[in-house]
Tab-separated table of C-alpha atoms in Angstrom:
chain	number	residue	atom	x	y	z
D	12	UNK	CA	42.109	-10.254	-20.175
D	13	UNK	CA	42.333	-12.141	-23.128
D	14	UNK	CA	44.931	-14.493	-21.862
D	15	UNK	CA	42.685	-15.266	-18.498
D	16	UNK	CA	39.792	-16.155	-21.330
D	17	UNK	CA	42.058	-18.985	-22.648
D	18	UNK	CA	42.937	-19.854	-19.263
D	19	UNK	CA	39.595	-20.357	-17.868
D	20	UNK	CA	38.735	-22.755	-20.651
D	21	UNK	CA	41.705	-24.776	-20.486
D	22	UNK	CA	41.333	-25.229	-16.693
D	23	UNK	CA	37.664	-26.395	-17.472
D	24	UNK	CA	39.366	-28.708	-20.194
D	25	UNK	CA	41.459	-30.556	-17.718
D	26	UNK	CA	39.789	-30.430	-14.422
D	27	UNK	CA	39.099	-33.873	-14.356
D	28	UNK	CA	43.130	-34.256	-14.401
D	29	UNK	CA	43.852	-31.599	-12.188
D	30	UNK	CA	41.587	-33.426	-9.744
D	31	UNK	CA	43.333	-36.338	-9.600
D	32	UNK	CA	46.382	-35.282	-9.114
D	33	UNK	CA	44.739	-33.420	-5.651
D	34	UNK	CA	43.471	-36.434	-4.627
D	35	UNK	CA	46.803	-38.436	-5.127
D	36	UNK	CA	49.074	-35.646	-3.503
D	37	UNK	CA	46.779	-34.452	-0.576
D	38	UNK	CA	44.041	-37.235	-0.324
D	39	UNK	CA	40.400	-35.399	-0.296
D	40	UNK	CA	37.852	-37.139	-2.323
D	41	UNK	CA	37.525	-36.654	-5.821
D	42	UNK	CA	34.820	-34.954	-5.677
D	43	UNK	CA	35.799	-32.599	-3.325
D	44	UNK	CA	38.997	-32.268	-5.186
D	45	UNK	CA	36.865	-31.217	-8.232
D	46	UNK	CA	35.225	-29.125	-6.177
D	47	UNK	CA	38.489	-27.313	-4.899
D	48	UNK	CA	39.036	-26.740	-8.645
D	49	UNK	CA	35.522	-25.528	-9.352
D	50	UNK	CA	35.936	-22.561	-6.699
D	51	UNK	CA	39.186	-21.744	-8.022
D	52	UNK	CA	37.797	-21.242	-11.721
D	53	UNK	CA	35.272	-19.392	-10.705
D	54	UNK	CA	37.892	-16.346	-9.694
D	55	UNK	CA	39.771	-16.831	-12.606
D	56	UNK	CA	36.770	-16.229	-14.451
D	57	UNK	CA	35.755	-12.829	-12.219
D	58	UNK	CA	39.356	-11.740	-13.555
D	59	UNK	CA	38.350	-12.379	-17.201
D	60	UNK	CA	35.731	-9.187	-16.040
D	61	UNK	CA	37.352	-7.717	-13.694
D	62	UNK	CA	38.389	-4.621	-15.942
D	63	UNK	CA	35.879	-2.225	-14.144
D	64	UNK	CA	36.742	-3.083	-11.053
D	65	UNK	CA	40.382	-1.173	-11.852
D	66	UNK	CA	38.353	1.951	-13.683
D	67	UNK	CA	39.985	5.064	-11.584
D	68	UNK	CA	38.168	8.083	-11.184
D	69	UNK	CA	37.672	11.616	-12.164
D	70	UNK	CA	36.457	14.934	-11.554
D	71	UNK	CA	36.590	18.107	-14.444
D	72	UNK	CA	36.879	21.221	-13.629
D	73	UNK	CA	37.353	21.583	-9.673
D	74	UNK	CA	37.910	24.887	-10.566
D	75	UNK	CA	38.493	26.620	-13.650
D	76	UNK	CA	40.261	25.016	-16.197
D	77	UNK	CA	41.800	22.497	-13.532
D	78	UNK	CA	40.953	18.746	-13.463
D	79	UNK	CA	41.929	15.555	-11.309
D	80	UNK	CA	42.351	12.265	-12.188
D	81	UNK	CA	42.438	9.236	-9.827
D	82	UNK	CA	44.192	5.950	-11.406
D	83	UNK	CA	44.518	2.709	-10.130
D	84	UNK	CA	47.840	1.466	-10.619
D	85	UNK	CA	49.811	-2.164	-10.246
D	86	UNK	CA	52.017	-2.807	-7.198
D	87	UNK	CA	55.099	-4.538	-9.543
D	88	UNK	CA	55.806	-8.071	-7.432
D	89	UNK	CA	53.432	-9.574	-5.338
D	90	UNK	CA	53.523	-12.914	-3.960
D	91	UNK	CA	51.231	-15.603	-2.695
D	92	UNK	CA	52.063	-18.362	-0.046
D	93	UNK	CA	49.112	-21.653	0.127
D	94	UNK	CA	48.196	-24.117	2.599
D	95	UNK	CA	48.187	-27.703	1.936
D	96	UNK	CA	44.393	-28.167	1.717
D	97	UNK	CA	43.312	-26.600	-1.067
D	98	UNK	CA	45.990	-27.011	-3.860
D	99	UNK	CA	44.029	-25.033	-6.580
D	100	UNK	CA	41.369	-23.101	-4.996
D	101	UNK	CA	44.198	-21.464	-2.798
D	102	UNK	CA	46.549	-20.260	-5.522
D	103	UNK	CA	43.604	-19.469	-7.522
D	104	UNK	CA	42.914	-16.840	-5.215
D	105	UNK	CA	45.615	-15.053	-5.793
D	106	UNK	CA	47.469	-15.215	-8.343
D	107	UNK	CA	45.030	-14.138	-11.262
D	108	UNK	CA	43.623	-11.382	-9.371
D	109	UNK	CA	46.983	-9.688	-8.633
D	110	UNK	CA	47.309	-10.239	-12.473
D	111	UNK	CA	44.771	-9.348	-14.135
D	112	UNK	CA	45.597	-5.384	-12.343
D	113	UNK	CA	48.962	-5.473	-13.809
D	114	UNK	CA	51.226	-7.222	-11.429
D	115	UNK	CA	53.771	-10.357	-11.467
D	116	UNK	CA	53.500	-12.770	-9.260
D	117	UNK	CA	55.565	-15.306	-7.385
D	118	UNK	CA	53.882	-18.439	-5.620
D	119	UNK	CA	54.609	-20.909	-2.829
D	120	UNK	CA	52.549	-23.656	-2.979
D	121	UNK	CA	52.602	-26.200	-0.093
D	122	UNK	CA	55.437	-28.609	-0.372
D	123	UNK	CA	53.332	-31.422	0.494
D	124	UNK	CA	51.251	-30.836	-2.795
D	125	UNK	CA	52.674	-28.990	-5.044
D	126	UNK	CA	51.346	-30.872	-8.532
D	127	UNK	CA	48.341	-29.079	-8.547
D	128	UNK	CA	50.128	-25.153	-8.999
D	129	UNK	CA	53.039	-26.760	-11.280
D	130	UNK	CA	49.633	-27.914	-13.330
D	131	UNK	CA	48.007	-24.915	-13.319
D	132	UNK	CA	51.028	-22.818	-14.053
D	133	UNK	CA	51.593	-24.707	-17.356
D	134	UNK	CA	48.737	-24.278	-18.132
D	135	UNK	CA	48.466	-20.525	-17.724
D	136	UNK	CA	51.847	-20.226	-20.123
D	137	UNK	CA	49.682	-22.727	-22.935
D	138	UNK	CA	47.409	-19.703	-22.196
D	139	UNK	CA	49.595	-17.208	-23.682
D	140	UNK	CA	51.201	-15.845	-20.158
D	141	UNK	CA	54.536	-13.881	-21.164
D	142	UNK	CA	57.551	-15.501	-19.404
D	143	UNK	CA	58.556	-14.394	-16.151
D	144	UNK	CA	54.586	-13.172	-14.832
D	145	UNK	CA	54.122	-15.996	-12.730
D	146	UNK	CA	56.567	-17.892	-11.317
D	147	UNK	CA	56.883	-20.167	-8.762
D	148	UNK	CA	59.003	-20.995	-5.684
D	149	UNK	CA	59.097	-24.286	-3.875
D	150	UNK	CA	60.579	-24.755	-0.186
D	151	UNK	CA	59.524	-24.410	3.607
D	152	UNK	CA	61.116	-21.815	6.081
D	153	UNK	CA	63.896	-19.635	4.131
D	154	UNK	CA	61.253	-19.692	0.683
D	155	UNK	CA	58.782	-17.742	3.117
D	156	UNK	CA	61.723	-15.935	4.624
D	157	UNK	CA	62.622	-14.838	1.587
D	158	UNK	CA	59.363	-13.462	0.165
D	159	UNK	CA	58.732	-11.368	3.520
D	160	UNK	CA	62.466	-10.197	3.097
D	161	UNK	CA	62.672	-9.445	-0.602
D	162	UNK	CA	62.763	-5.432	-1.113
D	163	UNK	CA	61.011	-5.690	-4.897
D	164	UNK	CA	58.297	-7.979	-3.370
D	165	UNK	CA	55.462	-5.196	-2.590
D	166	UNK	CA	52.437	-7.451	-1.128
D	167	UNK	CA	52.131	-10.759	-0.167
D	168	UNK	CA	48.630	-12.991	-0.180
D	169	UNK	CA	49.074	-16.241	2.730
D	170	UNK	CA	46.133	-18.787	3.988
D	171	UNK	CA	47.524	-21.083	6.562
D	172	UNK	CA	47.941	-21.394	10.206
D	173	UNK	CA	47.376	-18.601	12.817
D	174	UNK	CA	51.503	-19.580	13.873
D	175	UNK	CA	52.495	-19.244	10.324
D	176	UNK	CA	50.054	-16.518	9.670
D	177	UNK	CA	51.065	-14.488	12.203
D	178	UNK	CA	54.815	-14.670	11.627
D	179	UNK	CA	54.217	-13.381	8.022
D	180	UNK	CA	51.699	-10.580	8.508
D	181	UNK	CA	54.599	-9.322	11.204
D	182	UNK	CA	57.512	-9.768	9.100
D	183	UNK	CA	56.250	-8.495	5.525
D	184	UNK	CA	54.723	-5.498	7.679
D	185	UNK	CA	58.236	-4.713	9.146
D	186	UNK	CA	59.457	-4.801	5.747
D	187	UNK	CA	56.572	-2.546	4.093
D	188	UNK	CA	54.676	-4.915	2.487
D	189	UNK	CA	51.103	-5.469	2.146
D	190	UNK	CA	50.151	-8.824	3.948
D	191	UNK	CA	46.705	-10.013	3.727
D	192	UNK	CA	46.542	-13.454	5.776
D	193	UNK	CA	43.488	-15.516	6.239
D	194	UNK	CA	44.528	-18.065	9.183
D	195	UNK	CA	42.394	-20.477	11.773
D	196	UNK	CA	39.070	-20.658	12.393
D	197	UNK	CA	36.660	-22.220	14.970
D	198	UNK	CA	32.909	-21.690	12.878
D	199	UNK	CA	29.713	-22.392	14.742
D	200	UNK	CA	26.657	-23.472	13.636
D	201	UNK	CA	24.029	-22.298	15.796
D	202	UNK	CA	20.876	-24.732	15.394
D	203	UNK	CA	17.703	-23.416	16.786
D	204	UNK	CA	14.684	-25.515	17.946
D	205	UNK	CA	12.406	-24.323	14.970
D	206	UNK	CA	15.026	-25.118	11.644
D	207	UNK	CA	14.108	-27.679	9.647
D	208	UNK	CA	15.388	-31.045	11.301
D	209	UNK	CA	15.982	-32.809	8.487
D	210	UNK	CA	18.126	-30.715	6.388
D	211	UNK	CA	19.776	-28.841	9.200
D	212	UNK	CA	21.473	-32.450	10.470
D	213	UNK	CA	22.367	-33.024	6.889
D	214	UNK	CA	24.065	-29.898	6.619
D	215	UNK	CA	26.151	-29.844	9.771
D	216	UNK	CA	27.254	-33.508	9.451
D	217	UNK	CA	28.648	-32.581	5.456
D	218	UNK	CA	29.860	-29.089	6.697
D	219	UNK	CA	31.790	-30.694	9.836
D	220	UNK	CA	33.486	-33.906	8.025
D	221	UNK	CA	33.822	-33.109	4.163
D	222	UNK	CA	36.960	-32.761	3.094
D	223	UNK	CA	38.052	-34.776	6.769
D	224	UNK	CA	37.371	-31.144	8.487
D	225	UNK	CA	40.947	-29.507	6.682
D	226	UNK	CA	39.520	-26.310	6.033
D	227	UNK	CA	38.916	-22.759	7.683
D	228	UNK	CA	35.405	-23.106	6.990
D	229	UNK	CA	34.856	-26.281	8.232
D	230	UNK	CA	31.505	-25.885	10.488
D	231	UNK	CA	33.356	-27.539	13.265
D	232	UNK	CA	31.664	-26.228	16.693
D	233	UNK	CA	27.359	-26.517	16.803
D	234	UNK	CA	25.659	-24.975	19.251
D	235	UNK	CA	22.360	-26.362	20.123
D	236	UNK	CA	19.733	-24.226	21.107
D	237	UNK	CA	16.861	-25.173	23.682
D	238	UNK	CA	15.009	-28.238	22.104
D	239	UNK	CA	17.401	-28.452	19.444
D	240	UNK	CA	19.202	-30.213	22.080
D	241	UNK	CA	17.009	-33.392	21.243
D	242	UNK	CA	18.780	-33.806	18.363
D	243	UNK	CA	22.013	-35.122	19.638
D	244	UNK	CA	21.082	-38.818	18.963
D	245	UNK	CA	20.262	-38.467	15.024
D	246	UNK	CA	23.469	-36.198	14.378
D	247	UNK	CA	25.613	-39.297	15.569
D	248	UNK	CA	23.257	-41.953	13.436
D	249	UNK	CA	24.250	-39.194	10.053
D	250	UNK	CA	27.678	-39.316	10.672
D	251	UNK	CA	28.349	-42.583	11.694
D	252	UNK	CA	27.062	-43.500	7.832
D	253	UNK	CA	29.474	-41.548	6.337
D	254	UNK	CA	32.372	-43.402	4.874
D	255	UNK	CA	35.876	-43.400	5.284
D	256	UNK	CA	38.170	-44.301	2.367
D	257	UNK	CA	41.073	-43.375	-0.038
D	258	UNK	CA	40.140	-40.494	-2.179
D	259	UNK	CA	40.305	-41.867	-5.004
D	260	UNK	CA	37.691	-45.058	-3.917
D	261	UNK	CA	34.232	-45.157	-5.462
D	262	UNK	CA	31.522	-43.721	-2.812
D	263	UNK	CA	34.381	-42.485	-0.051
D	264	UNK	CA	32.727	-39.278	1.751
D	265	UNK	CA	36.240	-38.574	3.127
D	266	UNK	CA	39.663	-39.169	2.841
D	267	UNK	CA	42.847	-39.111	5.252
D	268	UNK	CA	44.399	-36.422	6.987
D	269	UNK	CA	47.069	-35.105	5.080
D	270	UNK	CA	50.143	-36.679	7.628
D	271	UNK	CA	50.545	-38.771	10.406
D	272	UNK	CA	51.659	-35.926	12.940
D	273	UNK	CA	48.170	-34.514	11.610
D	274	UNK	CA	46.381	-37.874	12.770
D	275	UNK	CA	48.397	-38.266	16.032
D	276	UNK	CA	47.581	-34.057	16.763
D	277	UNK	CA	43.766	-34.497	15.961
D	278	UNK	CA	43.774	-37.848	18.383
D	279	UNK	CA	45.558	-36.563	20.697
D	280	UNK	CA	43.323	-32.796	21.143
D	281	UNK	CA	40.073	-36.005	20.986
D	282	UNK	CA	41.667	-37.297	23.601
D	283	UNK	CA	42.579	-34.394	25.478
D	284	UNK	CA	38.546	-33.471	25.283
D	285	UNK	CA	37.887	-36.811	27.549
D	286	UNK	CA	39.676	-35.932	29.936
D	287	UNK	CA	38.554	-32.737	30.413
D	288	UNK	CA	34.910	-33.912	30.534
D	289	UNK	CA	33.170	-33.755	27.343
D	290	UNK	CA	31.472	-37.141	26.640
D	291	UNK	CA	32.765	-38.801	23.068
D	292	UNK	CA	29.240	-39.965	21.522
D	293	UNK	CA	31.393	-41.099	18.079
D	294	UNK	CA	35.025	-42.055	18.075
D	295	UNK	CA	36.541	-42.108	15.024
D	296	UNK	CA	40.097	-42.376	15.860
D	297	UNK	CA	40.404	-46.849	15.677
D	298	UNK	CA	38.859	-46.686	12.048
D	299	UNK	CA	40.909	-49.379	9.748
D	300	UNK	CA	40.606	-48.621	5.964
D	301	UNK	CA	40.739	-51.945	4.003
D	302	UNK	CA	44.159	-52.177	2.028
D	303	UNK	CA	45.224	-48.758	3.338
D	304	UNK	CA	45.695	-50.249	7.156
D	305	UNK	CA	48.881	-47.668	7.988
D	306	UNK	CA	46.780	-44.632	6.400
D	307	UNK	CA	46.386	-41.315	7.867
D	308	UNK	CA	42.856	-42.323	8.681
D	309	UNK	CA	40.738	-40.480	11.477
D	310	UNK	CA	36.578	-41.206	10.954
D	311	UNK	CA	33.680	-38.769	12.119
D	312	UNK	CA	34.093	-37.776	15.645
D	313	UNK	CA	31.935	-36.278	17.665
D	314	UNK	CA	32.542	-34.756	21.277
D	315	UNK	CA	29.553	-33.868	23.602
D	316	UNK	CA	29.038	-31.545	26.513
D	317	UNK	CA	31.982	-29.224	25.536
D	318	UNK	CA	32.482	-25.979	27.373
D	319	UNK	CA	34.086	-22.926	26.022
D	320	UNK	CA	37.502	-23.545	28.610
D	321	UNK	CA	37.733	-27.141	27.176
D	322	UNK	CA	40.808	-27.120	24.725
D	323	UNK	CA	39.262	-29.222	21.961
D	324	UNK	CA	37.031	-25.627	21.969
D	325	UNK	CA	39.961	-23.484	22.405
D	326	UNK	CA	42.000	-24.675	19.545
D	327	UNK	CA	41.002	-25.489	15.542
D	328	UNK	CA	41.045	-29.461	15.063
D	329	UNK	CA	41.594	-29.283	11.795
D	330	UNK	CA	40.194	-33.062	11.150
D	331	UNK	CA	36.860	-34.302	11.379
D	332	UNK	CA	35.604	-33.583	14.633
D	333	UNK	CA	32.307	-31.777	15.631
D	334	UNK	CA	32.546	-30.308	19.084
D	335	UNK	CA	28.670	-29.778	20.518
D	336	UNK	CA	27.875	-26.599	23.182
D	337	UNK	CA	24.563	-26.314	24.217
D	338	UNK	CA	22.464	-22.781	25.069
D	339	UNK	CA	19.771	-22.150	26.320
D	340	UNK	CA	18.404	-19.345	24.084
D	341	UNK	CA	19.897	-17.173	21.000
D	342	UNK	CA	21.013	-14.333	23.441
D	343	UNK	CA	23.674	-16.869	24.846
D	344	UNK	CA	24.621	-18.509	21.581
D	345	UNK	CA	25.740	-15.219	20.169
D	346	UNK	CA	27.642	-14.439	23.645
D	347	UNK	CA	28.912	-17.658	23.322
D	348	UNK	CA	30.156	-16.943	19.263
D	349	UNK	CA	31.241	-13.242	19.907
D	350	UNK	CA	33.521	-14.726	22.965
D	351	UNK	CA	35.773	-17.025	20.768
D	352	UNK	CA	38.575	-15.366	19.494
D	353	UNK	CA	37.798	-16.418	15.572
D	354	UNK	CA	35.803	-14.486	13.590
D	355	UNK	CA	36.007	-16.452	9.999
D	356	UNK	CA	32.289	-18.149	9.480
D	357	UNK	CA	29.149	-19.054	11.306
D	358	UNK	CA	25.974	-19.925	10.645
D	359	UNK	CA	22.374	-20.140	11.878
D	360	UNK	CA	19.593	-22.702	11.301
D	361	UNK	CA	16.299	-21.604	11.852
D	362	UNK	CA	12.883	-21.117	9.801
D	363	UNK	CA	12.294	-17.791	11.818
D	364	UNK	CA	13.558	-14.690	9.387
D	365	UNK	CA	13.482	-12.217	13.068
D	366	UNK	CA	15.975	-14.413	14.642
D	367	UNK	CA	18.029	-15.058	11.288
D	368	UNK	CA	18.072	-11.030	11.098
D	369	UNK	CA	19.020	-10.654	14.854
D	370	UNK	CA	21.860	-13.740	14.632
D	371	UNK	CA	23.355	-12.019	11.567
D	372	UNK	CA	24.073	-8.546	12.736
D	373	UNK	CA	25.043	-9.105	16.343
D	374	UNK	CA	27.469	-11.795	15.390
D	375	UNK	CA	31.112	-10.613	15.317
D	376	UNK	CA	32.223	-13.044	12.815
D	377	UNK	CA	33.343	-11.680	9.035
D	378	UNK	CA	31.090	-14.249	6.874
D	379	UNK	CA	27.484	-15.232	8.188
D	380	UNK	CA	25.113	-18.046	6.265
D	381	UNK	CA	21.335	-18.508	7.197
D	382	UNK	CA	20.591	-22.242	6.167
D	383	UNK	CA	24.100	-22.369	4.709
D	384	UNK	CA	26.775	-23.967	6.846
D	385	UNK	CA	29.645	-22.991	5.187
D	386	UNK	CA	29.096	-18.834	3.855
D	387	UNK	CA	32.288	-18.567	1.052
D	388	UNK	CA	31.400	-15.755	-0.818
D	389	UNK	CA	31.628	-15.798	-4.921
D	390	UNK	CA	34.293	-14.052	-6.358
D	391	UNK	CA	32.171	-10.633	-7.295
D	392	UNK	CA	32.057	-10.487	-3.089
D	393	UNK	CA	35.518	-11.042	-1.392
D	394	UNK	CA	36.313	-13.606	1.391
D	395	UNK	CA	35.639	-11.034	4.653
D	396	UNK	CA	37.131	-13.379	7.650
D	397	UNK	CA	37.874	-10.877	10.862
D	398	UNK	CA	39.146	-10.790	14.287
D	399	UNK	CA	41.934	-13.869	14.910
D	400	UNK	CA	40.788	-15.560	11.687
D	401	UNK	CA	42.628	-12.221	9.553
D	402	UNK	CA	45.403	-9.644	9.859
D	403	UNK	CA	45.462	-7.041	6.845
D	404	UNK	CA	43.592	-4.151	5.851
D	405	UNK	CA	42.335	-6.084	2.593
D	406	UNK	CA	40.383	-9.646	1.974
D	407	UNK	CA	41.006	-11.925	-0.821
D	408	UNK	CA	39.193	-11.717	-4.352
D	409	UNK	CA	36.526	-9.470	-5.553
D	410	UNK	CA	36.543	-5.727	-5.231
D	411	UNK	CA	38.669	-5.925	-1.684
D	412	UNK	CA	41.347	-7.857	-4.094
D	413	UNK	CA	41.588	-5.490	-6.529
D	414	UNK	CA	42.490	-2.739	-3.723
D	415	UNK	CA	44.460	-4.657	-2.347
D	416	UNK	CA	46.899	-5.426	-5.196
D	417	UNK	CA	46.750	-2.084	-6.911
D	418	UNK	CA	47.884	1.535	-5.336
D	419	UNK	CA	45.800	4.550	-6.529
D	420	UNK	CA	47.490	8.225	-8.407
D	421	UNK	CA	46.609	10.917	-8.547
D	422	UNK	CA	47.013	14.040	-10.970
D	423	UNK	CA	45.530	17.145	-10.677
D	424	UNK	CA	46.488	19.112	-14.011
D	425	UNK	CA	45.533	22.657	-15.347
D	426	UNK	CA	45.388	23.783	-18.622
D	427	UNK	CA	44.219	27.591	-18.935
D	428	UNK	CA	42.297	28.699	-21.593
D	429	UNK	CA	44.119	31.868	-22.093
D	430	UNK	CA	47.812	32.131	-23.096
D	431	UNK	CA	49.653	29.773	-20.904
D	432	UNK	CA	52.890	32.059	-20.759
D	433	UNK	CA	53.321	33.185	-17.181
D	434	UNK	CA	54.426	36.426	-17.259
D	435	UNK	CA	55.757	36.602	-14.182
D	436	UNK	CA	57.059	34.135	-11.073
D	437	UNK	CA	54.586	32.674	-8.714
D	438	UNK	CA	56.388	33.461	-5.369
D	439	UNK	CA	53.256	32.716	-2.880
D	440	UNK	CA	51.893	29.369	-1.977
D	441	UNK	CA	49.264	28.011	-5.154
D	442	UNK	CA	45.513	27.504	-3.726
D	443	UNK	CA	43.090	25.883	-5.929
D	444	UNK	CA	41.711	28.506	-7.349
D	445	UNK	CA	44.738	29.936	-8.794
């Protein structure tokens, strides 16, 4: 505990630098680089209290003179494997919540960015960290081979694709680990004819295209309700404002995509949504960056008339494009929800608190936000993505963390107030109450 005290402040001593280096290795914006940070701290700072979270329990006398004890116990090695788009937050996750209950820990960063977790891992040894606690692995295929393989390796943590997502959860399960995975998403933001205009377009246009849509909680599907429709026109004025730039430029909203195969997949799936007969109100895909001409640039796109067949639907983006459904009423915008296969985050726009209520507990989707377009949970909650969007038994941080990187013992123990000298053997089966 002490050691994640010094570590917190040291990471808010250098965030500034730690920032940069996201923005030069994966190209977000500083500030949402800073932000990716930011999130990160704040679980390292749940960890710092995290103590009563691992309290076991117990229960004197069950009978007479007999007690039992429940403890919760470290796993030994557990292991984390992070996505390229959120360097720090990611590993941040993970790592000092397996740790804080007791457990090394072995982490795979991305090996498009891996700056960031070399960063923060120096900094957690400055911290006090004895050697060997965390370590960390670099590679692609036989580095996540490896961890689901390993016999000492008892859990593993992975955010990432539902491909790569679903390969581990299999593999580490065959092999009798714990696998929690967060993978794709498709979230919808469901805008209803009575929210408040204004700062409903605002939100959807930041929660769509910050961070050039590379995250699972990207709002990247709205679903306009009844009149709500209307709004179409002043959606596309918001985001065509936004502006495109390195991350590291003065006033960029976003950055690039992290590769080209990224930008040519994202055109491509635009494309693909033409053809299949949704109408492309903002194209972003010829934008030109001043002095960064052969950059992995894609601006704010935005496809209309999209039906739930339509594979720009179907499949996450991952870049900044807003796909638009419309619905007549709420009834068929949570049909519409509860029918895609993701169940990571939604949200609902409305001033109305019945139809807030309604949205939010006939949804099936694991993280819900009224007014809030993208619902991440602080660290005293845990991340609850479901259906296609998680495999495990356990989400990330916060009291589902804790479970899910400790294993619970338990001792029941009797001590007799009279002479404990048995006198005799006990040849029958012992019940409780002798």
């Amino acid at each position: 505990q002490q050691i994640f005290l010094r570590y917190q402040q040291l990471i808010k001593d250098n965030l500034k630098e730690i920032s940069k280096l996201i923005t030069f290795e994966q190209g977000k914006t500083l500030a949402d680089a800073e932000g990716d940070v930011f999130r990160g701290l704040q679980v390292v700072e749940h960890a710092c209290s995290v103590t009563s979270l691992i309290l076991g329990e117990t229960m004197p006398s069950i009978t007479k003179d007999m007690d039992t004890y429940t403890y919760r116990l470290p796993l030994g090695v557990c292991a984390g494997i992070a996505p390229f788009n959120f360097p720090a937050m990611i590993p941040l996750w993970m790592f000092p919540m397996a740790m804080v209950c007791g457990n090394t820990f072995l982490m795979k960063p991305s090996e498009r960015v891996p700056g960031a977790l070399m960063f923060l891992a120096k900094l957690f040894q400055d911290a006090g960290a004895p050697d060997g606690t965390l370590n960390i692995i670099h590679g692609q295929h036989e580095a996540v081979n490896f961890i689901c393989d390993h016999p000492e390796i008892r859990a593993i943590s992975f955010v990432g694709s539902n491909q790569a997502g679903e390969y581990i959860y299999e593999r580490g399960s065959r092999n009798g680990k714990r696998v929690q995975a967060n993978m794709g998403a498709k979230n919808h933001g469901v805008v209803m004819p009575d929210a408040n205009k204004e700062n409903t377009l605002n939100q959807l246009v930041g929660a769509a295209f910050g961070a050039a849509g590379q995250r699972c909680m990207a709002l990247s599907t709205a679903v306009l309700v009844g009149e709500a429709q209307k709004w179409l026109p002043e959606l596309v004025d918001r985001a065509k404002n936004l502006r495109v730039n390195a991350g590291d430029q003065p006033g960029a909203d976003l950055g690039p995509l992290i590769s080209p195969q990224a930008k040519e997949r994202v055109c491509h799936l635009i494309e693909k949504g033409v053809k299949e007969g949704a109408s492309l109100l903002l194209d972003g895909r010829n934008i030109k960056v001043k002095g960064y001409e052969n950059g992995n640039f894609v601006g704010p796109t935005i496809l209309a008339k999209v039906k739930p067949n339509m594979t720009c639907y179907k499949e996450e983006i991952f870049g900044p494009v807003l796909v638009v459904l419309e619905a007549d009423t709420l009834d068929d915008a949570i049909e519409l929800v509860n029918k895609n296969p993701y169940g990571n985050g939604t949200a609902i726009f409305t001033t109305n608190g019945a139809t807030a209520r309604k949205y939010s507990h006939l949804v099936d989707v694991g993280q819900v936000g009224v007014n809030v377009p993208i619902p991440v949970p602080l660290p005293m909650f845990s991340f609850t993505g479901s259906r296609a969007s998680f495999r495990g038994d356990t989400n990330f941080y916060g009291k589902q963390g804790v479970q899910f990187y400790t294993q619970l013992k338990t001792i029941i123990s009797q001590w007799k107030e009279e002479d404990a000298t048995v006198t005799k053997p006990a040849v029958v089966m012992p019940t409780m109450g002798n």
